[in-house]
């Protein structure tokens, strides 16, 4: 499964709104400037997110967008499904060998589990913990 720029930039929008939660609406122009993205492209992505009930728009001079739910209630799967469609890395064919069919189902379920188990809150509070040493890395 390859996530297109729609999914990638959609997550960028949603993470920016999650980081801004409680501080009022955030404009797409501000998000586009901060992440060096096309504001026009972000405008195309925000409509389906709004229609899906993930974001709300605020009109006016100081308007913009806010999350419709808390960052802990919105998963990466919610965003990806809206912008990319169903999460299905491999199409399961009836004429496939049963062992291969089972493999495709396991792959689909693993991808779904990761996306459904990752919230916007997880993404905005991600800490790569640079002090943890890679077990395969040796220092002399």
Short mmCIF file of N, CA, C and O in Angstrom, two decimals:
data_model
loop_
_atom_site.label_atom_id
_atom_site.label_comp_id
_atom_site.label_asym_id
_atom_site.label_seq_id
_atom_site.Cartn_x
_atom_site.Cartn_y
_atom_site.Cartn_z
N UNK A 1 0.85 -1.17 0.00
CA UNK A 1 0.00 0.00 0.00
C UNK A 1 0.89 1.23 0.00
O UNK A 1 1.77 1.36 0.83
N UNK A 2 0.64 2.10 -0.92
CA UNK A 2 1.41 3.33 -1.00
C UNK A 2 0.48 4.50 -0.67
O UNK A 2 -0.54 4.69 -1.33
N UNK A 3 0.84 5.25 0.34
CA UNK A 3 0.06 6.42 0.72
C UNK A 3 0.49 7.56 -0.20
O UNK A 3 1.67 7.90 -0.26
N UNK A 4 -0.48 8.17 -0.89
CA UNK A 4 -0.18 9.26 -1.81
C UNK A 4 0.01 10.57 -1.05
O UNK A 4 -0.13 10.62 0.18
N UNK A 5 0.28 11.63 -1.79
CA UNK A 5 0.44 12.95 -1.16
C UNK A 5 -0.87 13.38 -0.50
O UNK A 5 -0.84 14.13 0.47
N UNK A 6 -2.00 12.89 -0.99
CA UNK A 6 -3.28 13.23 -0.35
C UNK A 6 -3.27 12.78 1.11
O UNK A 6 -3.61 13.55 2.01
N UNK A 7 -2.90 11.54 1.33
CA UNK A 7 -2.86 11.01 2.69
C UNK A 7 -1.78 11.66 3.53
O UNK A 7 -1.99 11.99 4.70
N UNK A 8 -0.60 11.87 2.94
CA UNK A 8 0.52 12.46 3.67
C UNK A 8 0.21 13.90 4.08
O UNK A 8 0.39 14.28 5.24
N UNK A 9 -0.28 14.70 3.13
CA UNK A 9 -0.59 16.10 3.43
C UNK A 9 -1.83 16.21 4.31
O UNK A 9 -1.94 17.12 5.12
N UNK A 10 -2.77 15.26 4.14
CA UNK A 10 -3.94 15.26 5.01
C UNK A 10 -3.54 15.04 6.46
O UNK A 10 -4.06 15.71 7.37
N UNK A 11 -2.61 14.13 6.70
CA UNK A 11 -2.10 13.92 8.06
C UNK A 11 -1.36 15.16 8.56
O UNK A 11 -1.45 15.51 9.74
N UNK A 12 -0.65 15.85 7.66
CA UNK A 12 0.04 17.08 8.04
C UNK A 12 -0.96 18.13 8.51
O UNK A 12 -0.76 18.77 9.54
N UNK A 13 -2.05 18.30 7.76
CA UNK A 13 -3.11 19.24 8.15
C UNK A 13 -3.66 18.88 9.52
O UNK A 13 -3.77 19.72 10.41
N UNK A 14 -4.01 17.60 9.67
CA UNK A 14 -4.65 17.16 10.91
C UNK A 14 -3.71 17.28 12.10
O UNK A 14 -4.14 17.65 13.21
N UNK A 15 -2.43 17.01 11.90
CA UNK A 15 -1.46 17.16 13.00
C UNK A 15 -1.29 18.62 13.37
O UNK A 15 -1.18 18.95 14.56
N UNK A 16 -1.27 19.50 12.38
CA UNK A 16 -1.16 20.95 12.66
C UNK A 16 -2.37 21.41 13.46
O UNK A 16 -2.23 22.18 14.43
N UNK A 17 -3.56 20.96 13.09
CA UNK A 17 -4.77 21.33 13.83
C UNK A 17 -4.76 20.74 15.23
O UNK A 17 -5.20 21.39 16.19
N UNK A 18 -4.24 19.54 15.37
CA UNK A 18 -4.16 18.90 16.69
C UNK A 18 -3.20 19.67 17.59
O UNK A 18 -3.49 19.89 18.78
N UNK A 19 -2.07 20.10 17.05
CA UNK A 19 -1.10 20.88 17.85
C UNK A 19 -1.68 22.22 18.26
O UNK A 19 -1.32 22.77 19.29
N UNK A 20 -2.60 22.74 17.45
CA UNK A 20 -3.20 24.05 17.70
C UNK A 20 -4.48 23.96 18.54
O UNK A 20 -5.08 24.99 18.86
N UNK A 21 -4.89 22.76 18.89
CA UNK A 21 -6.16 22.53 19.62
C UNK A 21 -6.23 23.44 20.85
O UNK A 21 -5.29 23.52 21.63
N UNK A 22 -7.37 24.14 20.98
CA UNK A 22 -7.59 25.01 22.13
C UNK A 22 -7.10 26.43 21.93
O UNK A 22 -7.31 27.29 22.78
N UNK A 23 -6.46 26.71 20.80
CA UNK A 23 -5.94 28.06 20.53
C UNK A 23 -6.71 28.78 19.44
O UNK A 23 -6.25 29.77 18.92
N UNK A 24 -7.86 28.23 19.07
CA UNK A 24 -8.66 28.87 18.02
C UNK A 24 -8.39 28.26 16.66
O UNK A 24 -7.58 27.35 16.51
N UNK A 25 -9.07 28.81 15.65
CA UNK A 25 -8.93 28.25 14.30
C UNK A 25 -7.56 28.52 13.70
O UNK A 25 -6.89 29.50 14.03
N UNK A 26 -7.15 27.64 12.81
CA UNK A 26 -5.87 27.74 12.12
C UNK A 26 -6.16 27.78 10.62
O UNK A 26 -6.93 26.97 10.12
N UNK A 27 -5.55 28.74 9.93
CA UNK A 27 -5.80 28.87 8.49
C UNK A 27 -4.94 27.88 7.71
O UNK A 27 -3.85 27.50 8.14
N UNK A 28 -5.44 27.52 6.53
CA UNK A 28 -4.67 26.65 5.65
C UNK A 28 -3.42 27.38 5.16
O UNK A 28 -2.39 26.75 4.93
N UNK A 29 -3.52 28.70 5.04
CA UNK A 29 -2.36 29.48 4.62
C UNK A 29 -1.22 29.32 5.63
O UNK A 29 -0.06 29.14 5.25
N UNK A 30 -1.55 29.37 6.91
CA UNK A 30 -0.53 29.21 7.96
C UNK A 30 0.10 27.81 7.90
O UNK A 30 1.32 27.66 8.02
N UNK A 31 -0.73 26.80 7.69
CA UNK A 31 -0.23 25.42 7.60
C UNK A 31 0.66 25.28 6.36
O UNK A 31 1.75 24.71 6.43
N UNK A 32 0.19 25.81 5.23
CA UNK A 32 0.95 25.72 3.98
C UNK A 32 2.31 26.42 4.13
O UNK A 32 3.33 25.88 3.71
N UNK A 33 2.31 27.59 4.74
CA UNK A 33 3.57 28.33 4.93
C UNK A 33 4.53 27.58 5.85
O UNK A 33 5.72 27.49 5.58
N UNK A 34 4.01 27.05 6.95
CA UNK A 34 4.86 26.36 7.92
C UNK A 34 5.50 25.10 7.35
O UNK A 34 6.64 24.77 7.68
N UNK A 35 4.77 24.41 6.48
CA UNK A 35 5.25 23.13 5.95
C UNK A 35 5.70 23.21 4.49
O UNK A 35 5.99 22.18 3.89
N UNK A 36 5.72 24.44 3.95
CA UNK A 36 6.15 24.66 2.58
C UNK A 36 5.34 23.82 1.58
O UNK A 36 5.89 23.11 0.74
N UNK A 37 4.01 23.90 1.72
CA UNK A 37 3.09 23.16 0.86
C UNK A 37 2.21 24.13 0.08
O UNK A 37 2.11 25.30 0.44
N UNK A 38 1.54 23.63 -0.94
CA UNK A 38 0.63 24.44 -1.73
C UNK A 38 -0.68 24.65 -0.98
O UNK A 38 -1.37 23.68 -0.63
N UNK A 39 -1.03 25.91 -0.75
CA UNK A 39 -2.29 26.21 -0.07
C UNK A 39 -3.46 25.72 -0.91
O UNK A 39 -4.45 25.18 -0.38
N UNK A 40 -3.37 25.85 -2.23
CA UNK A 40 -4.43 25.40 -3.13
C UNK A 40 -4.67 23.89 -2.98
O UNK A 40 -5.81 23.43 -2.95
N UNK A 41 -3.59 23.12 -2.88
CA UNK A 41 -3.72 21.67 -2.72
C UNK A 41 -4.36 21.33 -1.37
O UNK A 41 -5.22 20.46 -1.28
N UNK A 42 -3.97 22.04 -0.32
CA UNK A 42 -4.55 21.80 1.01
C UNK A 42 -6.05 22.11 1.00
O UNK A 42 -6.82 21.44 1.68
N UNK A 43 -6.46 23.14 0.22
CA UNK A 43 -7.88 23.47 0.12
C UNK A 43 -8.67 22.31 -0.47
O UNK A 43 -9.82 22.07 -0.09
N UNK A 44 -8.06 21.58 -1.41
CA UNK A 44 -8.74 20.42 -2.01
C UNK A 44 -8.88 19.28 -1.01
O UNK A 44 -9.82 18.49 -1.09
N UNK A 45 -7.93 19.18 -0.08
CA UNK A 45 -7.95 18.08 0.90
C UNK A 45 -8.87 18.36 2.08
O UNK A 45 -9.40 17.42 2.68
N UNK A 46 -9.04 19.63 2.43
CA UNK A 46 -9.80 19.95 3.64
C UNK A 46 -11.30 19.66 3.45
O UNK A 46 -11.97 19.28 4.41
N UNK A 47 -11.81 19.79 2.23
CA UNK A 47 -13.24 19.57 2.00
C UNK A 47 -13.69 18.16 2.39
O UNK A 47 -14.67 18.01 3.14
N UNK A 48 -13.02 17.10 1.92
CA UNK A 48 -13.46 15.77 2.36
C UNK A 48 -13.29 15.54 3.86
O UNK A 48 -14.09 14.83 4.48
N UNK A 49 -12.27 16.15 4.45
CA UNK A 49 -12.07 16.01 5.90
C UNK A 49 -13.22 16.70 6.66
O UNK A 49 -13.70 16.19 7.67
N UNK A 50 -13.67 17.84 6.13
CA UNK A 50 -14.80 18.55 6.73
C UNK A 50 -16.08 17.75 6.53
O UNK A 50 -16.87 17.58 7.46
N UNK A 51 -16.29 17.23 5.32
CA UNK A 51 -17.49 16.44 5.03
C UNK A 51 -17.56 15.17 5.87
O UNK A 51 -18.65 14.70 6.19
N UNK A 52 -16.42 14.63 6.25
CA UNK A 52 -16.37 13.42 7.08
C UNK A 52 -16.56 13.75 8.56
O UNK A 52 -16.61 12.84 9.39
N UNK A 53 -16.63 15.03 8.90
CA UNK A 53 -16.84 15.41 10.29
C UNK A 53 -15.57 15.41 11.13
O UNK A 53 -15.65 15.45 12.35
N UNK A 54 -14.41 15.40 10.48
CA UNK A 54 -13.16 15.41 11.24
C UNK A 54 -12.71 16.83 11.58
O UNK A 54 -12.02 17.03 12.59
N UNK A 55 -13.08 17.80 10.75
CA UNK A 55 -12.74 19.20 11.00
C UNK A 55 -13.97 20.06 10.82
O UNK A 55 -14.92 19.68 10.13
N UNK A 56 -13.94 21.22 11.44
CA UNK A 56 -14.99 22.23 11.29
C UNK A 56 -14.34 23.51 10.81
O UNK A 56 -13.20 23.81 11.16
N UNK A 57 -15.10 24.25 10.01
CA UNK A 57 -14.56 25.52 9.52
C UNK A 57 -15.18 26.68 10.30
O UNK A 57 -16.34 26.62 10.69
N UNK A 58 -14.38 27.69 10.52
CA UNK A 58 -14.80 28.91 11.20
C UNK A 58 -14.63 30.05 10.19
O UNK A 58 -13.53 30.26 9.69
N UNK A 59 -15.69 30.76 9.91
CA UNK A 59 -15.63 31.85 8.93
C UNK A 59 -15.15 33.14 9.60
O UNK A 59 -15.20 33.28 10.80
N UNK A 60 -14.73 34.06 8.76
CA UNK A 60 -14.38 35.39 9.25
C UNK A 60 -12.90 35.70 9.08
O UNK A 60 -12.11 34.87 8.65
N UNK A 61 -12.56 36.94 9.45
CA UNK A 61 -11.19 37.42 9.29
C UNK A 61 -10.19 36.57 10.06
O UNK A 61 -9.06 36.38 9.63
N UNK A 62 -10.58 36.09 11.21
CA UNK A 62 -9.69 35.25 12.02
C UNK A 62 -10.13 33.80 11.98
O UNK A 62 -9.88 33.04 12.91
N UNK A 63 -10.77 33.42 10.89
CA UNK A 63 -11.29 32.07 10.74
C UNK A 63 -10.22 31.07 10.33
O UNK A 63 -9.03 31.39 10.23
N UNK A 64 -10.68 29.88 10.10
CA UNK A 64 -9.79 28.80 9.71
C UNK A 64 -10.46 27.48 10.04
O UNK A 64 -11.69 27.36 9.92
N UNK A 65 -9.68 26.53 10.49
CA UNK A 65 -10.19 25.19 10.77
C UNK A 65 -9.79 24.73 12.16
O UNK A 65 -8.74 25.11 12.66
N UNK A 66 -10.66 23.91 12.74
CA UNK A 66 -10.39 23.28 14.04
C UNK A 66 -10.80 21.81 13.93
O UNK A 66 -11.63 21.44 13.09
N UNK A 67 -10.23 20.99 14.78
CA UNK A 67 -10.65 19.59 14.84
C UNK A 67 -12.05 19.51 15.41
O UNK A 67 -12.41 20.26 16.32
N UNK A 68 -12.85 18.58 14.91
CA UNK A 68 -14.21 18.38 15.42
C UNK A 68 -14.23 17.50 16.65
O UNK A 68 -15.22 17.46 17.37
N UNK A 69 -13.13 16.76 16.87
CA UNK A 69 -13.00 15.87 18.03
C UNK A 69 -11.64 16.14 18.66
O UNK A 69 -10.83 16.87 18.11
N UNK A 70 -11.38 15.50 19.77
CA UNK A 70 -10.07 15.65 20.39
C UNK A 70 -9.04 14.85 19.58
O UNK A 70 -9.40 13.87 18.90
N UNK A 71 -7.76 15.23 19.65
CA UNK A 71 -6.72 14.49 18.92
C UNK A 71 -6.64 13.01 19.29
O UNK A 71 -6.25 12.19 18.47
N UNK A 72 -7.05 12.67 20.49
CA UNK A 72 -7.01 11.26 20.90
C UNK A 72 -8.18 10.45 20.34
O UNK A 72 -8.18 9.22 20.41
N UNK A 73 -9.17 11.13 19.75
CA UNK A 73 -10.33 10.43 19.19
C UNK A 73 -10.23 10.25 17.66
O UNK A 73 -11.06 9.56 17.08
N UNK A 74 -9.23 10.84 17.05
CA UNK A 74 -9.07 10.75 15.59
C UNK A 74 -7.84 9.90 15.30
O UNK A 74 -6.75 10.20 15.77
N UNK A 75 -8.02 8.84 14.52
CA UNK A 75 -6.91 7.96 14.19
C UNK A 75 -6.36 8.27 12.80
O UNK A 75 -7.03 8.91 11.98
N UNK A 76 -5.15 7.79 12.57
CA UNK A 76 -4.56 7.91 11.23
C UNK A 76 -5.45 7.20 10.21
O UNK A 76 -5.60 7.65 9.08
N UNK A 77 -6.08 6.10 10.62
CA UNK A 77 -6.99 5.37 9.72
C UNK A 77 -8.17 6.24 9.30
O UNK A 77 -8.60 6.18 8.14
N UNK A 78 -8.71 7.05 10.21
CA UNK A 78 -9.81 7.94 9.87
C UNK A 78 -9.42 8.86 8.73
O UNK A 78 -10.17 9.04 7.76
N UNK A 79 -8.25 9.45 8.83
CA UNK A 79 -7.76 10.41 7.83
C UNK A 79 -7.46 9.70 6.51
O UNK A 79 -7.89 10.15 5.44
N UNK A 80 -6.75 8.59 6.58
CA UNK A 80 -6.35 7.86 5.37
C UNK A 80 -7.58 7.34 4.63
O UNK A 80 -7.66 7.43 3.41
N UNK A 81 -8.56 6.82 5.35
CA UNK A 81 -9.77 6.30 4.70
C UNK A 81 -10.50 7.40 3.94
O UNK A 81 -10.99 7.18 2.83
N UNK A 82 -10.60 8.58 4.56
CA UNK A 82 -11.31 9.70 3.92
C UNK A 82 -10.60 10.12 2.64
O UNK A 82 -11.23 10.36 1.61
N UNK A 83 -9.28 10.21 2.69
CA UNK A 83 -8.53 10.76 1.55
C UNK A 83 -8.05 9.71 0.55
O UNK A 83 -7.87 10.03 -0.63
N UNK A 84 -7.84 8.49 0.99
CA UNK A 84 -7.29 7.46 0.10
C UNK A 84 -8.29 6.36 -0.25
O UNK A 84 -8.06 5.59 -1.17
N UNK A 85 -9.36 6.24 0.53
CA UNK A 85 -10.31 5.15 0.30
C UNK A 85 -10.03 4.01 1.26
O UNK A 85 -9.27 4.15 2.21
N UNK A 86 -10.64 2.85 1.00
CA UNK A 86 -10.47 1.70 1.90
C UNK A 86 -9.01 1.28 2.04
O UNK A 86 -8.24 1.38 1.09
N UNK A 87 -8.68 0.82 3.22
CA UNK A 87 -7.31 0.36 3.50
C UNK A 87 -7.22 -1.09 3.05
O UNK A 87 -7.71 -2.00 3.70
N UNK A 88 -6.63 -1.29 1.89
CA UNK A 88 -6.51 -2.63 1.33
C UNK A 88 -5.25 -2.70 0.48
O UNK A 88 -5.28 -2.43 -0.71
N UNK A 89 -4.12 -3.04 1.12
CA UNK A 89 -2.85 -3.07 0.38
C UNK A 89 -2.82 -4.08 -0.76
O UNK A 89 -2.18 -3.86 -1.76
N UNK A 90 -3.54 -5.19 -0.61
CA UNK A 90 -3.57 -6.23 -1.63
C UNK A 90 -5.01 -6.68 -1.80
O UNK A 90 -5.71 -6.93 -0.82
N UNK A 91 -5.44 -6.78 -3.06
CA UNK A 91 -6.78 -7.26 -3.31
C UNK A 91 -6.80 -8.79 -3.16
O UNK A 91 -5.99 -9.48 -3.76
N UNK A 92 -7.70 -9.27 -2.32
CA UNK A 92 -7.81 -10.72 -2.10
C UNK A 92 -8.69 -11.29 -3.20
O UNK A 92 -9.84 -10.90 -3.37
N UNK A 93 -8.11 -12.22 -3.96
CA UNK A 93 -8.83 -12.84 -5.07
C UNK A 93 -9.31 -14.23 -4.66
O UNK A 93 -8.58 -14.96 -4.00
N UNK A 94 -10.50 -14.55 -5.06
CA UNK A 94 -11.07 -15.86 -4.71
C UNK A 94 -10.28 -17.01 -5.32
O UNK A 94 -10.23 -18.09 -4.76
N UNK A 95 -9.67 -16.78 -6.48
CA UNK A 95 -8.94 -17.87 -7.13
C UNK A 95 -7.49 -17.97 -6.65
O UNK A 95 -6.74 -18.82 -7.12
N UNK A 96 -7.11 -17.13 -5.69
CA UNK A 96 -5.77 -17.24 -5.10
C UNK A 96 -5.66 -18.52 -4.29
O UNK A 96 -6.65 -19.02 -3.74
N UNK A 97 -4.47 -19.01 -4.20
CA UNK A 97 -4.17 -20.15 -3.33
C UNK A 97 -4.59 -19.77 -1.90
O UNK A 97 -4.38 -18.63 -1.48
N UNK A 98 -5.20 -20.68 -1.13
CA UNK A 98 -5.65 -20.35 0.22
C UNK A 98 -4.54 -19.78 1.12
O UNK A 98 -4.79 -18.87 1.92
N UNK A 99 -3.33 -20.26 0.97
CA UNK A 99 -2.22 -19.76 1.79
C UNK A 99 -1.92 -18.31 1.44
O UNK A 99 -1.67 -17.48 2.33
N UNK A 100 -1.94 -17.98 0.15
CA UNK A 100 -1.70 -16.59 -0.26
C UNK A 100 -2.85 -15.69 0.18
O UNK A 100 -2.62 -14.57 0.63
N UNK A 101 -4.07 -16.19 0.06
CA UNK A 101 -5.23 -15.41 0.50
C UNK A 101 -5.10 -15.05 1.97
O UNK A 101 -5.34 -13.91 2.37
N UNK A 102 -4.70 -16.04 2.77
CA UNK A 102 -4.51 -15.80 4.21
C UNK A 102 -3.41 -14.77 4.46
O UNK A 102 -3.53 -13.91 5.33
N UNK A 103 -2.33 -14.83 3.68
CA UNK A 103 -1.24 -13.85 3.80
C UNK A 103 -1.75 -12.45 3.49
O UNK A 103 -1.46 -11.50 4.23
N UNK A 104 -2.53 -12.29 2.41
CA UNK A 104 -3.04 -10.96 2.05
C UNK A 104 -3.95 -10.41 3.16
O UNK A 104 -3.90 -9.23 3.47
N UNK A 105 -4.75 -11.27 3.74
CA UNK A 105 -5.64 -10.84 4.83
C UNK A 105 -4.82 -10.40 6.04
O UNK A 105 -5.11 -9.39 6.67
N UNK A 106 -3.76 -11.14 6.36
CA UNK A 106 -2.89 -10.78 7.49
C UNK A 106 -2.20 -9.44 7.25
O UNK A 106 -2.09 -8.63 8.17
N UNK A 107 -1.75 -9.22 6.03
CA UNK A 107 -1.10 -7.94 5.70
C UNK A 107 -2.11 -6.80 5.84
O UNK A 107 -1.82 -5.77 6.45
N UNK A 108 -3.30 -6.98 5.27
CA UNK A 108 -4.34 -5.96 5.38
C UNK A 108 -4.65 -5.64 6.84
O UNK A 108 -4.72 -4.48 7.24
N UNK A 109 -4.83 -6.68 7.64
CA UNK A 109 -5.18 -6.49 9.04
C UNK A 109 -4.05 -5.80 9.81
O UNK A 109 -4.31 -4.97 10.68
N UNK A 110 -2.80 -6.13 9.49
CA UNK A 110 -1.66 -5.50 10.17
C UNK A 110 -1.61 -4.01 9.86
O UNK A 110 -1.41 -3.18 10.77
N UNK A 111 -1.80 -3.65 8.60
CA UNK A 111 -1.79 -2.23 8.21
C UNK A 111 -2.94 -1.51 8.90
O UNK A 111 -2.77 -0.42 9.46
N UNK A 112 -4.12 -2.12 8.86
CA UNK A 112 -5.29 -1.52 9.53
C UNK A 112 -5.04 -1.32 11.01
O UNK A 112 -5.36 -0.26 11.56
N UNK A 113 -4.48 -2.33 11.67
CA UNK A 113 -4.23 -2.24 13.11
C UNK A 113 -3.28 -1.10 13.45
O UNK A 113 -3.49 -0.37 14.42
N UNK A 114 -2.23 -0.92 12.65
CA UNK A 114 -1.28 0.17 12.90
C UNK A 114 -1.97 1.52 12.72
O UNK A 114 -1.85 2.41 13.58
N UNK A 115 -2.71 1.68 11.64
CA UNK A 115 -3.37 2.96 11.37
C UNK A 115 -4.47 3.24 12.40
O UNK A 115 -4.61 4.37 12.87
N UNK A 116 -5.24 2.21 12.76
CA UNK A 116 -6.31 2.41 13.73
C UNK A 116 -5.77 2.61 15.15
O UNK A 116 -6.42 3.23 15.97
N UNK A 117 -4.61 2.08 15.40
CA UNK A 117 -4.01 2.19 16.73
C UNK A 117 -3.16 3.44 16.93
O UNK A 117 -2.58 3.63 17.99
N UNK A 118 -3.09 4.28 15.91
CA UNK A 118 -2.29 5.51 15.99
C UNK A 118 -3.21 6.71 15.91
O UNK A 118 -3.87 6.93 14.89
N UNK A 119 -3.26 7.48 16.98
CA UNK A 119 -4.11 8.67 17.01
C UNK A 119 -3.30 9.91 16.65
O UNK A 119 -2.06 9.89 16.65
N UNK A 120 -4.00 11.00 16.38
CA UNK A 120 -3.31 12.28 16.16
C UNK A 120 -2.52 12.67 17.40
O UNK A 120 -1.42 13.22 17.29
N UNK A 121 -3.06 12.36 18.56
CA UNK A 121 -2.35 12.65 19.80
C UNK A 121 -1.02 11.90 19.85
O UNK A 121 0.01 12.47 20.23
N UNK A 122 -1.01 10.64 19.42
CA UNK A 122 0.24 9.87 19.35
C UNK A 122 1.23 10.53 18.41
O UNK A 122 2.42 10.62 18.71
N UNK A 123 0.75 10.99 17.27
CA UNK A 123 1.63 11.58 16.27
C UNK A 123 2.23 12.90 16.72
O UNK A 123 3.41 13.15 16.49
N UNK A 124 1.43 13.74 17.37
CA UNK A 124 1.97 15.05 17.77
C UNK A 124 2.83 14.97 19.03
O UNK A 124 3.60 15.89 19.30
N UNK A 125 2.73 13.88 19.75
CA UNK A 125 3.56 13.71 20.94
C UNK A 125 4.65 12.66 20.74
O UNK A 125 5.21 12.16 21.70
N UNK A 126 4.93 12.34 19.49
CA UNK A 126 5.95 11.34 19.17
C UNK A 126 7.31 11.84 19.65
O UNK A 126 7.69 12.98 19.46
N UNK A 127 8.04 10.94 20.29
CA UNK A 127 9.39 11.25 20.76
C UNK A 127 10.30 10.14 20.28
O UNK A 127 10.14 8.99 20.68
N UNK A 128 11.23 10.48 19.43
CA UNK A 128 12.11 9.45 18.87
C UNK A 128 13.15 8.97 19.87
O UNK A 128 13.86 8.03 19.60
N UNK A 129 13.23 9.62 21.03
CA UNK A 129 14.14 9.24 22.11
C UNK A 129 15.55 8.95 21.58
O UNK A 129 15.96 7.80 21.49
N UNK A 130 16.28 10.01 21.22
CA UNK A 130 17.60 9.82 20.62
C UNK A 130 18.62 9.18 21.57
O UNK A 130 19.68 8.76 21.14
N UNK A 131 18.29 9.04 22.85
CA UNK A 131 19.23 8.46 23.80
C UNK A 131 19.21 6.93 23.80
O UNK A 131 20.06 6.29 24.37
N UNK A 132 18.21 6.34 23.14
CA UNK A 132 18.13 4.88 23.07
C UNK A 132 19.08 4.42 21.98
O UNK A 132 19.01 4.84 20.84
N UNK A 133 19.98 3.52 22.33
CA UNK A 133 20.97 3.03 21.37
C UNK A 133 20.38 1.88 20.57
O UNK A 133 19.75 0.99 21.12
N UNK A 134 20.61 1.91 19.28
CA UNK A 134 20.21 0.83 18.40
C UNK A 134 20.97 -0.43 18.84
O UNK A 134 22.20 -0.40 18.96
N UNK A 135 20.28 -1.55 19.06
CA UNK A 135 20.97 -2.76 19.56
C UNK A 135 22.00 -3.30 18.56
O UNK A 135 22.91 -4.03 18.96
N UNK A 136 21.87 -2.95 17.29
CA UNK A 136 22.82 -3.43 16.30
C UNK A 136 23.97 -2.46 16.08
O UNK A 136 24.86 -2.71 15.26
N UNK A 137 23.99 -1.34 16.80
CA UNK A 137 25.03 -0.34 16.62
C UNK A 137 26.08 -0.50 17.72
O UNK A 137 25.74 -0.60 18.89
N UNK A 138 27.33 -0.53 17.32
CA UNK A 138 28.42 -0.67 18.28
C UNK A 138 29.28 0.57 18.23
O UNK A 138 29.62 1.07 17.18
N UNK A 139 29.63 1.06 19.41
CA UNK A 139 30.50 2.24 19.50
C UNK A 139 31.82 1.82 20.10
O UNK A 139 31.88 1.08 21.06
N UNK A 140 32.90 2.34 19.55
CA UNK A 140 34.25 2.01 20.04
C UNK A 140 34.88 3.28 20.60
O UNK A 140 34.80 4.32 20.07
#
